[in-house]
């Protein structure tokens, strides 16, 4: 699913959000309603909805006697998939990826531990199905198929934790995975070993071994950090 949506409103939100995220409209700038109408060929009502959306994301703020002002990054909803996608194409892409992998390091081992403790067989079955698709895509050198299956694998793991708070972060983690794949070589010398780690994780969930599932998940995310950012310990 495209986190940016479709349609006229979504198109203008995407255009402005991208420009703000890449520094084309820097913090402190005042958005001109008339300029947005003219540049994008939309009505004032559409511009108002766009501004309302960007306000909800913490990217702009209406100020009396000033106008709609662009806010600094520290005010943005940095966990929103749209913001993640925009920043992934901007100058903060590597910094964001580092921060998002840190988020995964905090979340996924806990989700794996809970999934192993709570599984009734359905989570392990889903994980094994997604892993099989990853292995097939790897053998076929199919990056798109591999990315889709890996994303589905991690979504199933998070949902398998059966934790409502973690479930609300699923889309954020999926956007994190998309950012991880964007602009980075998908298959590497570590991919075969990564598949083995994924298999170990499925086995741990299936056998109901929370400690093992947590440890393997932690190793998976740590390996992703090393592969993508060239780092060891954070």
mmCIF file with all atom_site columns, C-alpha atoms in Angstrom:
data_model
loop_
_atom_site.group_PDB
_atom_site.id
_atom_site.type_symbol
_atom_site.label_atom_id
_atom_site.label_alt_id
_atom_site.label_comp_id
_atom_site.label_asym_id
_atom_site.label_entity_id
_atom_site.label_seq_id
_atom_site.pdbx_PDB_ins_code
_atom_site.Cartn_x
_atom_site.Cartn_y
_atom_site.Cartn_z
_atom_site.occupancy
_atom_site.B_iso_or_equiv
_atom_site.pdbx_formal_charge
_atom_site.auth_seq_id
_atom_site.auth_comp_id
_atom_site.auth_asym_id
_atom_site.auth_atom_id
_atom_site.pdbx_PDB_model_num
ATOM 1   C CA . UNK A 1 1   ? 0.000   0.000   0.000   1.00 0.00 ? 1   UNK A CA 1
ATOM 2   C CA . UNK A 1 2   ? 1.292   3.441   -0.907  1.00 0.00 ? 2   UNK A CA 1
ATOM 3   C CA . UNK A 1 3   ? 1.529   5.480   2.331   1.00 0.00 ? 3   UNK A CA 1
ATOM 4   C CA . UNK A 1 4   ? 1.249   8.683   0.306   1.00 0.00 ? 4   UNK A CA 1
ATOM 5   C CA . UNK A 1 5   ? -2.206  7.867   -1.061  1.00 0.00 ? 5   UNK A CA 1
ATOM 6   C CA . UNK A 1 6   ? -3.635  9.052   -4.363  1.00 0.00 ? 6   UNK A CA 1
ATOM 7   C CA . UNK A 1 7   ? -5.842  11.818  -5.701  1.00 0.00 ? 7   UNK A CA 1
ATOM 8   C CA . UNK A 1 8   ? -5.472  15.585  -5.992  1.00 0.00 ? 8   UNK A CA 1
ATOM 9   C CA . UNK A 1 9   ? -5.218  16.309  -2.272  1.00 0.00 ? 9   UNK A CA 1
ATOM 10  C CA . UNK A 1 10  ? -2.639  13.541  -1.748  1.00 0.00 ? 10  UNK A CA 1
ATOM 11  C CA . UNK A 1 11  ? -0.618  14.726  -4.751  1.00 0.00 ? 11  UNK A CA 1
ATOM 12  C CA . UNK A 1 12  ? -0.258  18.254  -3.375  1.00 0.00 ? 12  UNK A CA 1
ATOM 13  C CA . UNK A 1 13  ? 0.452   16.979  0.154   1.00 0.00 ? 13  UNK A CA 1
ATOM 14  C CA . UNK A 1 14  ? 3.172   14.765  -1.312  1.00 0.00 ? 14  UNK A CA 1
ATOM 15  C CA . UNK A 1 15  ? 4.676   17.611  -3.347  1.00 0.00 ? 15  UNK A CA 1
ATOM 16  C CA . UNK A 1 16  ? 4.813   20.042  -0.423  1.00 0.00 ? 16  UNK A CA 1
ATOM 17  C CA . UNK A 1 17  ? 5.826   17.419  2.122   1.00 0.00 ? 17  UNK A CA 1
ATOM 18  C CA . UNK A 1 18  ? 8.684   16.316  -0.121  1.00 0.00 ? 18  UNK A CA 1
ATOM 19  C CA . UNK A 1 19  ? 9.904   19.886  -0.634  1.00 0.00 ? 19  UNK A CA 1
ATOM 20  C CA . UNK A 1 20  ? 9.802   20.587  3.091   1.00 0.00 ? 20  UNK A CA 1
ATOM 21  C CA . UNK A 1 21  ? 11.633  17.328  3.871   1.00 0.00 ? 21  UNK A CA 1
ATOM 22  C CA . UNK A 1 22  ? 14.392  17.912  1.320   1.00 0.00 ? 22  UNK A CA 1
ATOM 23  C CA . UNK A 1 23  ? 14.963  21.464  2.501   1.00 0.00 ? 23  UNK A CA 1
ATOM 24  C CA . UNK A 1 24  ? 13.437  23.097  -0.554  1.00 0.00 ? 24  UNK A CA 1
ATOM 25  C CA . UNK A 1 25  ? 11.075  24.926  1.805   1.00 0.00 ? 25  UNK A CA 1
ATOM 26  C CA . UNK A 1 26  ? 13.210  25.398  4.933   1.00 0.00 ? 26  UNK A CA 1
ATOM 27  C CA . UNK A 1 27  ? 11.973  25.863  8.510   1.00 0.00 ? 27  UNK A CA 1
ATOM 28  C CA . UNK A 1 28  ? 10.696  29.370  9.124   1.00 0.00 ? 28  UNK A CA 1
ATOM 29  C CA . UNK A 1 29  ? 9.401   29.768  5.574   1.00 0.00 ? 29  UNK A CA 1
ATOM 30  C CA . UNK A 1 30  ? 5.839   30.989  5.148   1.00 0.00 ? 30  UNK A CA 1
ATOM 31  C CA . UNK A 1 31  ? 3.669   29.051  2.704   1.00 0.00 ? 31  UNK A CA 1
ATOM 32  C CA . UNK A 1 32  ? 1.764   31.251  0.312   1.00 0.00 ? 32  UNK A CA 1
ATOM 33  C CA . UNK A 1 33  ? -1.768  29.933  -0.249  1.00 0.00 ? 33  UNK A CA 1
ATOM 34  C CA . UNK A 1 34  ? -1.937  31.780  -3.542  1.00 0.00 ? 34  UNK A CA 1
ATOM 35  C CA . UNK A 1 35  ? 1.369   30.297  -4.726  1.00 0.00 ? 35  UNK A CA 1
ATOM 36  C CA . UNK A 1 36  ? 0.261   26.759  -3.855  1.00 0.00 ? 36  UNK A CA 1
ATOM 37  C CA . UNK A 1 37  ? -3.008  27.291  -5.730  1.00 0.00 ? 37  UNK A CA 1
ATOM 38  C CA . UNK A 1 38  ? -1.153  28.626  -8.750  1.00 0.00 ? 38  UNK A CA 1
ATOM 39  C CA . UNK A 1 39  ? 1.728   26.137  -8.791  1.00 0.00 ? 39  UNK A CA 1
ATOM 40  C CA . UNK A 1 40  ? -0.487  23.071  -8.413  1.00 0.00 ? 40  UNK A CA 1
ATOM 41  C CA . UNK A 1 41  ? -3.613  24.251  -10.181 1.00 0.00 ? 41  UNK A CA 1
ATOM 42  C CA . UNK A 1 42  ? -5.903  23.545  -7.227  1.00 0.00 ? 42  UNK A CA 1
ATOM 43  C CA . UNK A 1 43  ? -8.648  25.433  -5.420  1.00 0.00 ? 43  UNK A CA 1
ATOM 44  C CA . UNK A 1 44  ? -8.307  27.241  -2.121  1.00 0.00 ? 44  UNK A CA 1
ATOM 45  C CA . UNK A 1 45  ? -10.400 24.559  -0.412  1.00 0.00 ? 45  UNK A CA 1
ATOM 46  C CA . UNK A 1 46  ? -7.905  21.890  -1.529  1.00 0.00 ? 46  UNK A CA 1
ATOM 47  C CA . UNK A 1 47  ? -5.024  24.018  -0.231  1.00 0.00 ? 47  UNK A CA 1
ATOM 48  C CA . UNK A 1 48  ? -6.781  24.359  3.141   1.00 0.00 ? 48  UNK A CA 1
ATOM 49  C CA . UNK A 1 49  ? -7.101  20.563  3.379   1.00 0.00 ? 49  UNK A CA 1
ATOM 50  C CA . UNK A 1 50  ? -3.459  20.145  2.408   1.00 0.00 ? 50  UNK A CA 1
ATOM 51  C CA . UNK A 1 51  ? -2.376  22.624  5.088   1.00 0.00 ? 51  UNK A CA 1
ATOM 52  C CA . UNK A 1 52  ? -4.582  20.823  7.614   1.00 0.00 ? 52  UNK A CA 1
ATOM 53  C CA . UNK A 1 53  ? -2.861  17.518  6.754   1.00 0.00 ? 53  UNK A CA 1
ATOM 54  C CA . UNK A 1 54  ? 0.646   18.991  7.015   1.00 0.00 ? 54  UNK A CA 1
ATOM 55  C CA . UNK A 1 55  ? -0.348  20.653  10.298  1.00 0.00 ? 55  UNK A CA 1
ATOM 56  C CA . UNK A 1 56  ? -1.442  17.273  11.614  1.00 0.00 ? 56  UNK A CA 1
ATOM 57  C CA . UNK A 1 57  ? 1.996   15.926  10.703  1.00 0.00 ? 57  UNK A CA 1
ATOM 58  C CA . UNK A 1 58  ? 3.638   18.738  12.663  1.00 0.00 ? 58  UNK A CA 1
ATOM 59  C CA . UNK A 1 59  ? 5.348   20.124  9.554   1.00 0.00 ? 59  UNK A CA 1
ATOM 60  C CA . UNK A 1 60  ? 3.589   23.502  9.448   1.00 0.00 ? 60  UNK A CA 1
ATOM 61  C CA . UNK A 1 61  ? 1.767   25.770  11.860  1.00 0.00 ? 61  UNK A CA 1
ATOM 62  C CA . UNK A 1 62  ? -0.664  28.648  11.337  1.00 0.00 ? 62  UNK A CA 1
ATOM 63  C CA . UNK A 1 63  ? 0.598   31.766  13.121  1.00 0.00 ? 63  UNK A CA 1
ATOM 64  C CA . UNK A 1 64  ? -1.370  34.954  13.614  1.00 0.00 ? 64  UNK A CA 1
ATOM 65  C CA . UNK A 1 65  ? -0.243  37.877  11.468  1.00 0.00 ? 65  UNK A CA 1
ATOM 66  C CA . UNK A 1 66  ? 2.427   35.631  9.936   1.00 0.00 ? 66  UNK A CA 1
ATOM 67  C CA . UNK A 1 67  ? 0.738   32.826  8.033   1.00 0.00 ? 67  UNK A CA 1
ATOM 68  C CA . UNK A 1 68  ? 1.372   29.116  7.631   1.00 0.00 ? 68  UNK A CA 1
ATOM 69  C CA . UNK A 1 69  ? 4.966   28.603  8.768   1.00 0.00 ? 69  UNK A CA 1
ATOM 70  C CA . UNK A 1 70  ? 7.219   25.583  8.182   1.00 0.00 ? 70  UNK A CA 1
ATOM 71  C CA . UNK A 1 71  ? 8.367   24.011  11.463  1.00 0.00 ? 71  UNK A CA 1
ATOM 72  C CA . UNK A 1 72  ? 11.734  22.366  12.273  1.00 0.00 ? 72  UNK A CA 1
ATOM 73  C CA . UNK A 1 73  ? 12.209  18.600  11.993  1.00 0.00 ? 73  UNK A CA 1
ATOM 74  C CA . UNK A 1 74  ? 11.932  18.209  15.762  1.00 0.00 ? 74  UNK A CA 1
ATOM 75  C CA . UNK A 1 75  ? 8.230   19.096  15.494  1.00 0.00 ? 75  UNK A CA 1
ATOM 76  C CA . UNK A 1 76  ? 7.378   16.597  12.741  1.00 0.00 ? 76  UNK A CA 1
ATOM 77  C CA . UNK A 1 77  ? 5.595   13.279  13.247  1.00 0.00 ? 77  UNK A CA 1
ATOM 78  C CA . UNK A 1 78  ? 8.711   11.292  12.417  1.00 0.00 ? 78  UNK A CA 1
ATOM 79  C CA . UNK A 1 79  ? 6.941   7.944   12.823  1.00 0.00 ? 79  UNK A CA 1
ATOM 80  C CA . UNK A 1 80  ? 4.327   8.663   10.154  1.00 0.00 ? 80  UNK A CA 1
ATOM 81  C CA . UNK A 1 81  ? 4.970   6.565   7.008   1.00 0.00 ? 81  UNK A CA 1
ATOM 82  C CA . UNK A 1 82  ? 4.489   9.639   4.795   1.00 0.00 ? 82  UNK A CA 1
ATOM 83  C CA . UNK A 1 83  ? 7.135   11.622  6.648   1.00 0.00 ? 83  UNK A CA 1
ATOM 84  C CA . UNK A 1 84  ? 9.470   8.623   6.562   1.00 0.00 ? 84  UNK A CA 1
ATOM 85  C CA . UNK A 1 85  ? 9.034   8.340   2.782   1.00 0.00 ? 85  UNK A CA 1
ATOM 86  C CA . UNK A 1 86  ? 9.692   12.047  2.244   1.00 0.00 ? 86  UNK A CA 1
ATOM 87  C CA . UNK A 1 87  ? 12.779  12.114  4.435   1.00 0.00 ? 87  UNK A CA 1
ATOM 88  C CA . UNK A 1 88  ? 14.074  8.988   2.695   1.00 0.00 ? 88  UNK A CA 1
ATOM 89  C CA . UNK A 1 89  ? 14.460  11.103  -0.455  1.00 0.00 ? 89  UNK A CA 1
ATOM 90  C CA . UNK A 1 90  ? 16.060  14.041  1.323   1.00 0.00 ? 90  UNK A CA 1
ATOM 91  C CA . UNK A 1 91  ? 19.394  14.995  2.877   1.00 0.00 ? 91  UNK A CA 1
ATOM 92  C CA . UNK A 1 92  ? 18.497  13.312  6.180   1.00 0.00 ? 92  UNK A CA 1
ATOM 93  C CA . UNK A 1 93  ? 18.014  9.870   4.594   1.00 0.00 ? 93  UNK A CA 1
ATOM 94  C CA . UNK A 1 94  ? 20.993  8.160   6.231   1.00 0.00 ? 94  UNK A CA 1
ATOM 95  C CA . UNK A 1 95  ? 20.391  9.788   9.600   1.00 0.00 ? 95  UNK A CA 1
ATOM 96  C CA . UNK A 1 96  ? 16.767  8.698   9.456   1.00 0.00 ? 96  UNK A CA 1
ATOM 97  C CA . UNK A 1 97  ? 17.725  5.143   8.494   1.00 0.00 ? 97  UNK A CA 1
ATOM 98  C CA . UNK A 1 98  ? 20.079  4.959   11.463  1.00 0.00 ? 98  UNK A CA 1
ATOM 99  C CA . UNK A 1 99  ? 17.334  6.196   13.786  1.00 0.00 ? 99  UNK A CA 1
ATOM 100 C CA . UNK A 1 100 ? 14.732  3.842   12.328  1.00 0.00 ? 100 UNK A CA 1
ATOM 101 C CA . UNK A 1 101 ? 17.018  0.828   12.682  1.00 0.00 ? 101 UNK A CA 1
ATOM 102 C CA . UNK A 1 102 ? 17.460  1.860   16.312  1.00 0.00 ? 102 UNK A CA 1
ATOM 103 C CA . UNK A 1 103 ? 13.674  1.770   16.612  1.00 0.00 ? 103 UNK A CA 1
ATOM 104 C CA . UNK A 1 104 ? 13.611  -1.715  15.094  1.00 0.00 ? 104 UNK A CA 1
ATOM 105 C CA . UNK A 1 105 ? 16.319  -2.813  17.541  1.00 0.00 ? 105 UNK A CA 1
ATOM 106 C CA . UNK A 1 106 ? 14.049  -1.736  20.379  1.00 0.00 ? 106 UNK A CA 1
ATOM 107 C CA . UNK A 1 107 ? 10.777  -3.136  19.029  1.00 0.00 ? 107 UNK A CA 1
ATOM 108 C CA . UNK A 1 108 ? 11.342  -6.294  17.032  1.00 0.00 ? 108 UNK A CA 1
ATOM 109 C CA . UNK A 1 109 ? 13.142  -8.456  19.616  1.00 0.00 ? 109 UNK A CA 1
ATOM 110 C CA . UNK A 1 110 ? 10.323  -7.735  22.076  1.00 0.00 ? 110 UNK A CA 1
ATOM 111 C CA . UNK A 1 111 ? 7.727   -8.558  19.409  1.00 0.00 ? 111 UNK A CA 1
ATOM 112 C CA . UNK A 1 112 ? 9.539   -11.804 18.607  1.00 0.00 ? 112 UNK A CA 1
ATOM 113 C CA . UNK A 1 113 ? 9.643   -12.745 22.286  1.00 0.00 ? 113 UNK A CA 1
ATOM 114 C CA . UNK A 1 114 ? 5.906   -12.110 22.661  1.00 0.00 ? 114 UNK A CA 1
ATOM 115 C CA . UNK A 1 115 ? 5.094   -13.886 19.399  1.00 0.00 ? 115 UNK A CA 1
ATOM 116 C CA . UNK A 1 116 ? 6.901   -17.024 20.605  1.00 0.00 ? 116 UNK A CA 1
ATOM 117 C CA . UNK A 1 117 ? 5.137   -16.850 23.957  1.00 0.00 ? 117 UNK A CA 1
ATOM 118 C CA . UNK A 1 118 ? 1.671   -16.312 22.485  1.00 0.00 ? 118 UNK A CA 1
ATOM 119 C CA . UNK A 1 119 ? 1.685   -18.293 19.236  1.00 0.00 ? 119 UNK A CA 1
ATOM 120 C CA . UNK A 1 120 ? -1.146  -20.721 18.609  1.00 0.00 ? 120 UNK A CA 1
ATOM 121 C CA . UNK A 1 121 ? 0.545   -21.931 15.435  1.00 0.00 ? 121 UNK A CA 1
ATOM 122 C CA . UNK A 1 122 ? -0.852  -19.255 13.122  1.00 0.00 ? 122 UNK A CA 1
ATOM 123 C CA . UNK A 1 123 ? 2.074   -16.852 13.446  1.00 0.00 ? 123 UNK A CA 1
ATOM 124 C CA . UNK A 1 124 ? 4.705   -19.521 12.796  1.00 0.00 ? 124 UNK A CA 1
ATOM 125 C CA . UNK A 1 125 ? 2.710   -20.736 9.782   1.00 0.00 ? 125 UNK A CA 1
ATOM 126 C CA . UNK A 1 126 ? 2.519   -17.222 8.331   1.00 0.00 ? 126 UNK A CA 1
ATOM 127 C CA . UNK A 1 127 ? 6.214   -16.605 8.983   1.00 0.00 ? 127 UNK A CA 1
ATOM 128 C CA . UNK A 1 128 ? 7.184   -19.862 7.282   1.00 0.00 ? 128 UNK A CA 1
ATOM 129 C CA . UNK A 1 129 ? 5.069   -19.010 4.235   1.00 0.00 ? 129 UNK A CA 1
ATOM 130 C CA . UNK A 1 130 ? 6.684   -15.580 3.899   1.00 0.00 ? 130 UNK A CA 1
ATOM 131 C CA . UNK A 1 131 ? 10.139  -17.081 4.403   1.00 0.00 ? 131 UNK A CA 1
ATOM 132 C CA . UNK A 1 132 ? 9.498   -19.566 1.591   1.00 0.00 ? 132 UNK A CA 1
ATOM 133 C CA . UNK A 1 133 ? 8.644   -16.664 -0.712  1.00 0.00 ? 133 UNK A CA 1
ATOM 134 C CA . UNK A 1 134 ? 11.836  -14.869 0.349   1.00 0.00 ? 134 UNK A CA 1
ATOM 135 C CA . UNK A 1 135 ? 13.899  -17.955 -0.467  1.00 0.00 ? 135 UNK A CA 1
ATOM 136 C CA . UNK A 1 136 ? 12.192  -18.353 -3.844  1.00 0.00 ? 136 UNK A CA 1
ATOM 137 C CA . UNK A 1 137 ? 12.802  -14.692 -4.688  1.00 0.00 ? 137 UNK A CA 1
ATOM 138 C CA . UNK A 1 138 ? 16.454  -14.972 -3.631  1.00 0.00 ? 138 UNK A CA 1
ATOM 139 C CA . UNK A 1 139 ? 17.018  -17.977 -5.884  1.00 0.00 ? 139 UNK A CA 1
ATOM 140 C CA . UNK A 1 140 ? 15.313  -16.133 -8.756  1.00 0.00 ? 140 UNK A CA 1
ATOM 141 C CA . UNK A 1 141 ? 17.256  -12.902 -8.056  1.00 0.00 ? 141 UNK A CA 1
ATOM 142 C CA . UNK A 1 142 ? 13.918  -11.106 -7.711  1.00 0.00 ? 142 UNK A CA 1
ATOM 143 C CA . UNK A 1 143 ? 14.553  -8.027  -5.513  1.00 0.00 ? 143 UNK A CA 1
ATOM 144 C CA . UNK A 1 144 ? 10.959  -6.788  -5.617  1.00 0.00 ? 144 UNK A CA 1
ATOM 145 C CA . UNK A 1 145 ? 9.541   -10.172 -4.643  1.00 0.00 ? 145 UNK A CA 1
ATOM 146 C CA . UNK A 1 146 ? 12.134  -10.533 -1.896  1.00 0.00 ? 146 UNK A CA 1
ATOM 147 C CA . UNK A 1 147 ? 11.376  -7.097  -0.432  1.00 0.00 ? 147 UNK A CA 1
ATOM 148 C CA . UNK A 1 148 ? 7.620   -7.765  -0.473  1.00 0.00 ? 148 UNK A CA 1
ATOM 149 C CA . UNK A 1 149 ? 8.026   -11.142 1.251   1.00 0.00 ? 149 UNK A CA 1
ATOM 150 C CA . UNK A 1 150 ? 10.469  -9.775  3.840   1.00 0.00 ? 150 UNK A CA 1
ATOM 151 C CA . UNK A 1 151 ? 8.114   -6.894  4.623   1.00 0.00 ? 151 UNK A CA 1
ATOM 152 C CA . UNK A 1 152 ? 5.229   -9.354  5.045   1.00 0.00 ? 152 UNK A CA 1
ATOM 153 C CA . UNK A 1 153 ? 7.425   -11.515 7.302   1.00 0.00 ? 153 UNK A CA 1
ATOM 154 C CA . UNK A 1 154 ? 8.142   -8.660  9.699   1.00 0.00 ? 154 UNK A CA 1
ATOM 155 C CA . UNK A 1 155 ? 4.528   -7.490  9.667   1.00 0.00 ? 155 UNK A CA 1
ATOM 156 C CA . UNK A 1 156 ? 3.400   -10.999 10.641  1.00 0.00 ? 156 UNK A CA 1
ATOM 157 C CA . UNK A 1 157 ? 5.988   -11.054 13.428  1.00 0.00 ? 157 UNK A CA 1
ATOM 158 C CA . UNK A 1 158 ? 4.796   -7.740  14.885  1.00 0.00 ? 158 UNK A CA 1
ATOM 159 C CA . UNK A 1 159 ? 1.142   -8.709  14.677  1.00 0.00 ? 159 UNK A CA 1
ATOM 160 C CA . UNK A 1 160 ? 2.002   -12.077 16.191  1.00 0.00 ? 160 UNK A CA 1
ATOM 161 C CA . UNK A 1 161 ? 3.002   -10.318 19.409  1.00 0.00 ? 161 UNK A CA 1
ATOM 162 C CA . UNK A 1 162 ? -0.728  -9.709  19.962  1.00 0.00 ? 162 UNK A CA 1
ATOM 163 C CA . UNK A 1 163 ? 0.031   -6.348  21.497  1.00 0.00 ? 163 UNK A CA 1
ATOM 164 C CA . UNK A 1 164 ? -2.206  -3.437  20.523  1.00 0.00 ? 164 UNK A CA 1
ATOM 165 C CA . UNK A 1 165 ? 0.510   -0.822  21.043  1.00 0.00 ? 165 UNK A CA 1
ATOM 166 C CA . UNK A 1 166 ? 3.001   -2.709  18.869  1.00 0.00 ? 166 UNK A CA 1
ATOM 167 C CA . UNK A 1 167 ? 0.289   -3.221  16.262  1.00 0.00 ? 167 UNK A CA 1
ATOM 168 C CA . UNK A 1 168 ? -0.128  0.541   15.981  1.00 0.00 ? 168 UNK A CA 1
ATOM 169 C CA . UNK A 1 169 ? 3.550   0.770   15.010  1.00 0.00 ? 169 UNK A CA 1
ATOM 170 C CA . UNK A 1 170 ? 3.299   -1.799  12.201  1.00 0.00 ? 170 UNK A CA 1
ATOM 171 C CA . UNK A 1 171 ? 3.029   0.792   9.433   1.00 0.00 ? 171 UNK A CA 1
ATOM 172 C CA . UNK A 1 172 ? 5.993   2.690   10.865  1.00 0.00 ? 172 UNK A CA 1
ATOM 173 C CA . UNK A 1 173 ? 8.155   -0.441  10.853  1.00 0.00 ? 173 UNK A CA 1
ATOM 174 C CA . UNK A 1 174 ? 7.022   -1.305  7.321   1.00 0.00 ? 174 UNK A CA 1
ATOM 175 C CA . UNK A 1 175 ? 7.990   2.197   6.194   1.00 0.00 ? 175 UNK A CA 1
ATOM 176 C CA . UNK A 1 176 ? 11.329  1.604   7.910   1.00 0.00 ? 176 UNK A CA 1
ATOM 177 C CA . UNK A 1 177 ? 11.846  -1.518  5.799   1.00 0.00 ? 177 UNK A CA 1
ATOM 178 C CA . UNK A 1 178 ? 10.963  0.386   2.628   1.00 0.00 ? 178 UNK A CA 1
ATOM 179 C CA . UNK A 1 179 ? 13.542  3.022   3.591   1.00 0.00 ? 179 UNK A CA 1
ATOM 180 C CA . UNK A 1 180 ? 16.074  0.243   4.198   1.00 0.00 ? 180 UNK A CA 1
ATOM 181 C CA . UNK A 1 181 ? 15.545  -1.100  0.666   1.00 0.00 ? 181 UNK A CA 1
ATOM 182 C CA . UNK A 1 182 ? 15.520  2.302   -1.030  1.00 0.00 ? 182 UNK A CA 1
ATOM 183 C CA . UNK A 1 183 ? 18.849  3.085   -2.632  1.00 0.00 ? 183 UNK A CA 1
ATOM 184 C CA . UNK A 1 184 ? 20.610  0.044   -1.145  1.00 0.00 ? 184 UNK A CA 1
ATOM 185 C CA . UNK A 1 185 ? 21.724  -3.155  -2.840  1.00 0.00 ? 185 UNK A CA 1
ATOM 186 C CA . UNK A 1 186 ? 19.173  -5.758  -1.793  1.00 0.00 ? 186 UNK A CA 1
ATOM 187 C CA . UNK A 1 187 ? 21.183  -8.949  -2.252  1.00 0.00 ? 187 UNK A CA 1
ATOM 188 C CA . UNK A 1 188 ? 24.622  -9.172  -0.664  1.00 0.00 ? 188 UNK A CA 1
ATOM 189 C CA . UNK A 1 189 ? 27.111  -11.716 0.633   1.00 0.00 ? 189 UNK A CA 1
ATOM 190 C CA . UNK A 1 190 ? 25.062  -11.814 3.844   1.00 0.00 ? 190 UNK A CA 1
ATOM 191 C CA . UNK A 1 191 ? 21.671  -12.570 2.274   1.00 0.00 ? 191 UNK A CA 1
ATOM 192 C CA . UNK A 1 192 ? 21.997  -16.351 2.505   1.00 0.00 ? 192 UNK A CA 1
ATOM 193 C CA . UNK A 1 193 ? 22.979  -16.075 6.175   1.00 0.00 ? 193 UNK A CA 1
ATOM 194 C CA . UNK A 1 194 ? 20.110  -13.656 6.752   1.00 0.00 ? 194 UNK A CA 1
ATOM 195 C CA . UNK A 1 195 ? 17.685  -16.244 5.403   1.00 0.00 ? 195 UNK A CA 1
ATOM 196 C CA . UNK A 1 196 ? 19.101  -18.778 7.860   1.00 0.00 ? 196 UNK A CA 1
ATOM 197 C CA . UNK A 1 197 ? 18.543  -16.287 10.694  1.00 0.00 ? 197 UNK A CA 1
ATOM 198 C CA . UNK A 1 198 ? 14.968  -15.799 9.527   1.00 0.00 ? 198 UNK A CA 1
ATOM 199 C CA . UNK A 1 199 ? 14.532  -19.577 9.567   1.00 0.00 ? 199 UNK A CA 1
ATOM 200 C CA . UNK A 1 200 ? 15.973  -19.787 13.086  1.00 0.00 ? 200 UNK A CA 1
ATOM 201 C CA . UNK A 1 201 ? 13.454  -17.138 14.156  1.00 0.00 ? 201 UNK A CA 1
ATOM 202 C CA . UNK A 1 202 ? 10.549  -19.102 12.687  1.00 0.00 ? 202 UNK A CA 1
ATOM 203 C CA . UNK A 1 203 ? 11.765  -22.233 14.463  1.00 0.00 ? 203 UNK A CA 1
ATOM 204 C CA . UNK A 1 204 ? 11.993  -20.366 17.778  1.00 0.00 ? 204 UNK A CA 1
ATOM 205 C CA . UNK A 1 205 ? 8.458   -18.998 17.432  1.00 0.00 ? 205 UNK A CA 1
ATOM 206 C CA . UNK A 1 206 ? 7.109   -22.373 16.370  1.00 0.00 ? 206 UNK A CA 1
ATOM 207 C CA . UNK A 1 207 ? 8.758   -24.175 19.290  1.00 0.00 ? 207 UNK A CA 1
ATOM 208 C CA . UNK A 1 208 ? 7.527   -21.554 21.771  1.00 0.00 ? 208 UNK A CA 1
ATOM 209 C CA . UNK A 1 209 ? 11.006  -20.416 22.814  1.00 0.00 ? 209 UNK A CA 1
ATOM 210 C CA . UNK A 1 210 ? 10.688  -16.694 23.694  1.00 0.00 ? 210 UNK A CA 1
ATOM 211 C CA . UNK A 1 211 ? 14.314  -16.204 24.752  1.00 0.00 ? 211 UNK A CA 1
ATOM 212 C CA . UNK A 1 212 ? 15.638  -17.761 21.561  1.00 0.00 ? 212 UNK A CA 1
ATOM 213 C CA . UNK A 1 213 ? 13.206  -15.768 19.404  1.00 0.00 ? 213 UNK A CA 1
ATOM 214 C CA . UNK A 1 214 ? 14.285  -12.519 21.052  1.00 0.00 ? 214 UNK A CA 1
ATOM 215 C CA . UNK A 1 215 ? 17.990  -13.297 20.603  1.00 0.00 ? 215 UNK A CA 1
ATOM 216 C CA . UNK A 1 216 ? 17.643  -14.270 16.946  1.00 0.00 ? 216 UNK A CA 1
ATOM 217 C CA . UNK A 1 217 ? 15.518  -11.213 16.178  1.00 0.00 ? 217 UNK A CA 1
ATOM 218 C CA . UNK A 1 218 ? 18.112  -8.981  17.811  1.00 0.00 ? 218 UNK A CA 1
ATOM 219 C CA . UNK A 1 219 ? 20.827  -10.580 15.675  1.00 0.00 ? 219 UNK A CA 1
ATOM 220 C CA . UNK A 1 220 ? 18.733  -10.037 12.541  1.00 0.00 ? 220 UNK A CA 1
ATOM 221 C CA . UNK A 1 221 ? 18.306  -6.320  13.112  1.00 0.00 ? 221 UNK A CA 1
ATOM 222 C CA . UNK A 1 222 ? 21.931  -5.889  14.170  1.00 0.00 ? 222 UNK A CA 1
ATOM 223 C CA . UNK A 1 223 ? 23.024  -7.569  10.935  1.00 0.00 ? 223 UNK A CA 1
ATOM 224 C CA . UNK A 1 224 ? 20.785  -5.178  8.983   1.00 0.00 ? 224 UNK A CA 1
ATOM 225 C CA . UNK A 1 225 ? 22.567  -2.250  10.637  1.00 0.00 ? 225 UNK A CA 1
ATOM 226 C CA . UNK A 1 226 ? 25.972  -3.619  9.693   1.00 0.00 ? 226 UNK A CA 1
ATOM 227 C CA . UNK A 1 227 ? 24.902  -4.382  6.120   1.00 0.00 ? 227 UNK A CA 1
ATOM 228 C CA . UNK A 1 228 ? 23.172  -1.074  5.403   1.00 0.00 ? 228 UNK A CA 1
ATOM 229 C CA . UNK A 1 229 ? 25.183  1.397   7.492   1.00 0.00 ? 229 UNK A CA 1
ATOM 230 C CA . UNK A 1 230 ? 28.460  -0.444  7.830   1.00 0.00 ? 230 UNK A CA 1
ATOM 231 C CA . UNK A 1 231 ? 28.288  -0.259  11.622  1.00 0.00 ? 231 UNK A CA 1
ATOM 232 C CA . UNK A 1 232 ? 28.762  -2.730  14.409  1.00 0.00 ? 232 UNK A CA 1
ATOM 233 C CA . UNK A 1 233 ? 27.509  -1.819  17.823  1.00 0.00 ? 233 UNK A CA 1
ATOM 234 C CA . UNK A 1 234 ? 25.463  1.403   17.845  1.00 0.00 ? 234 UNK A CA 1
#
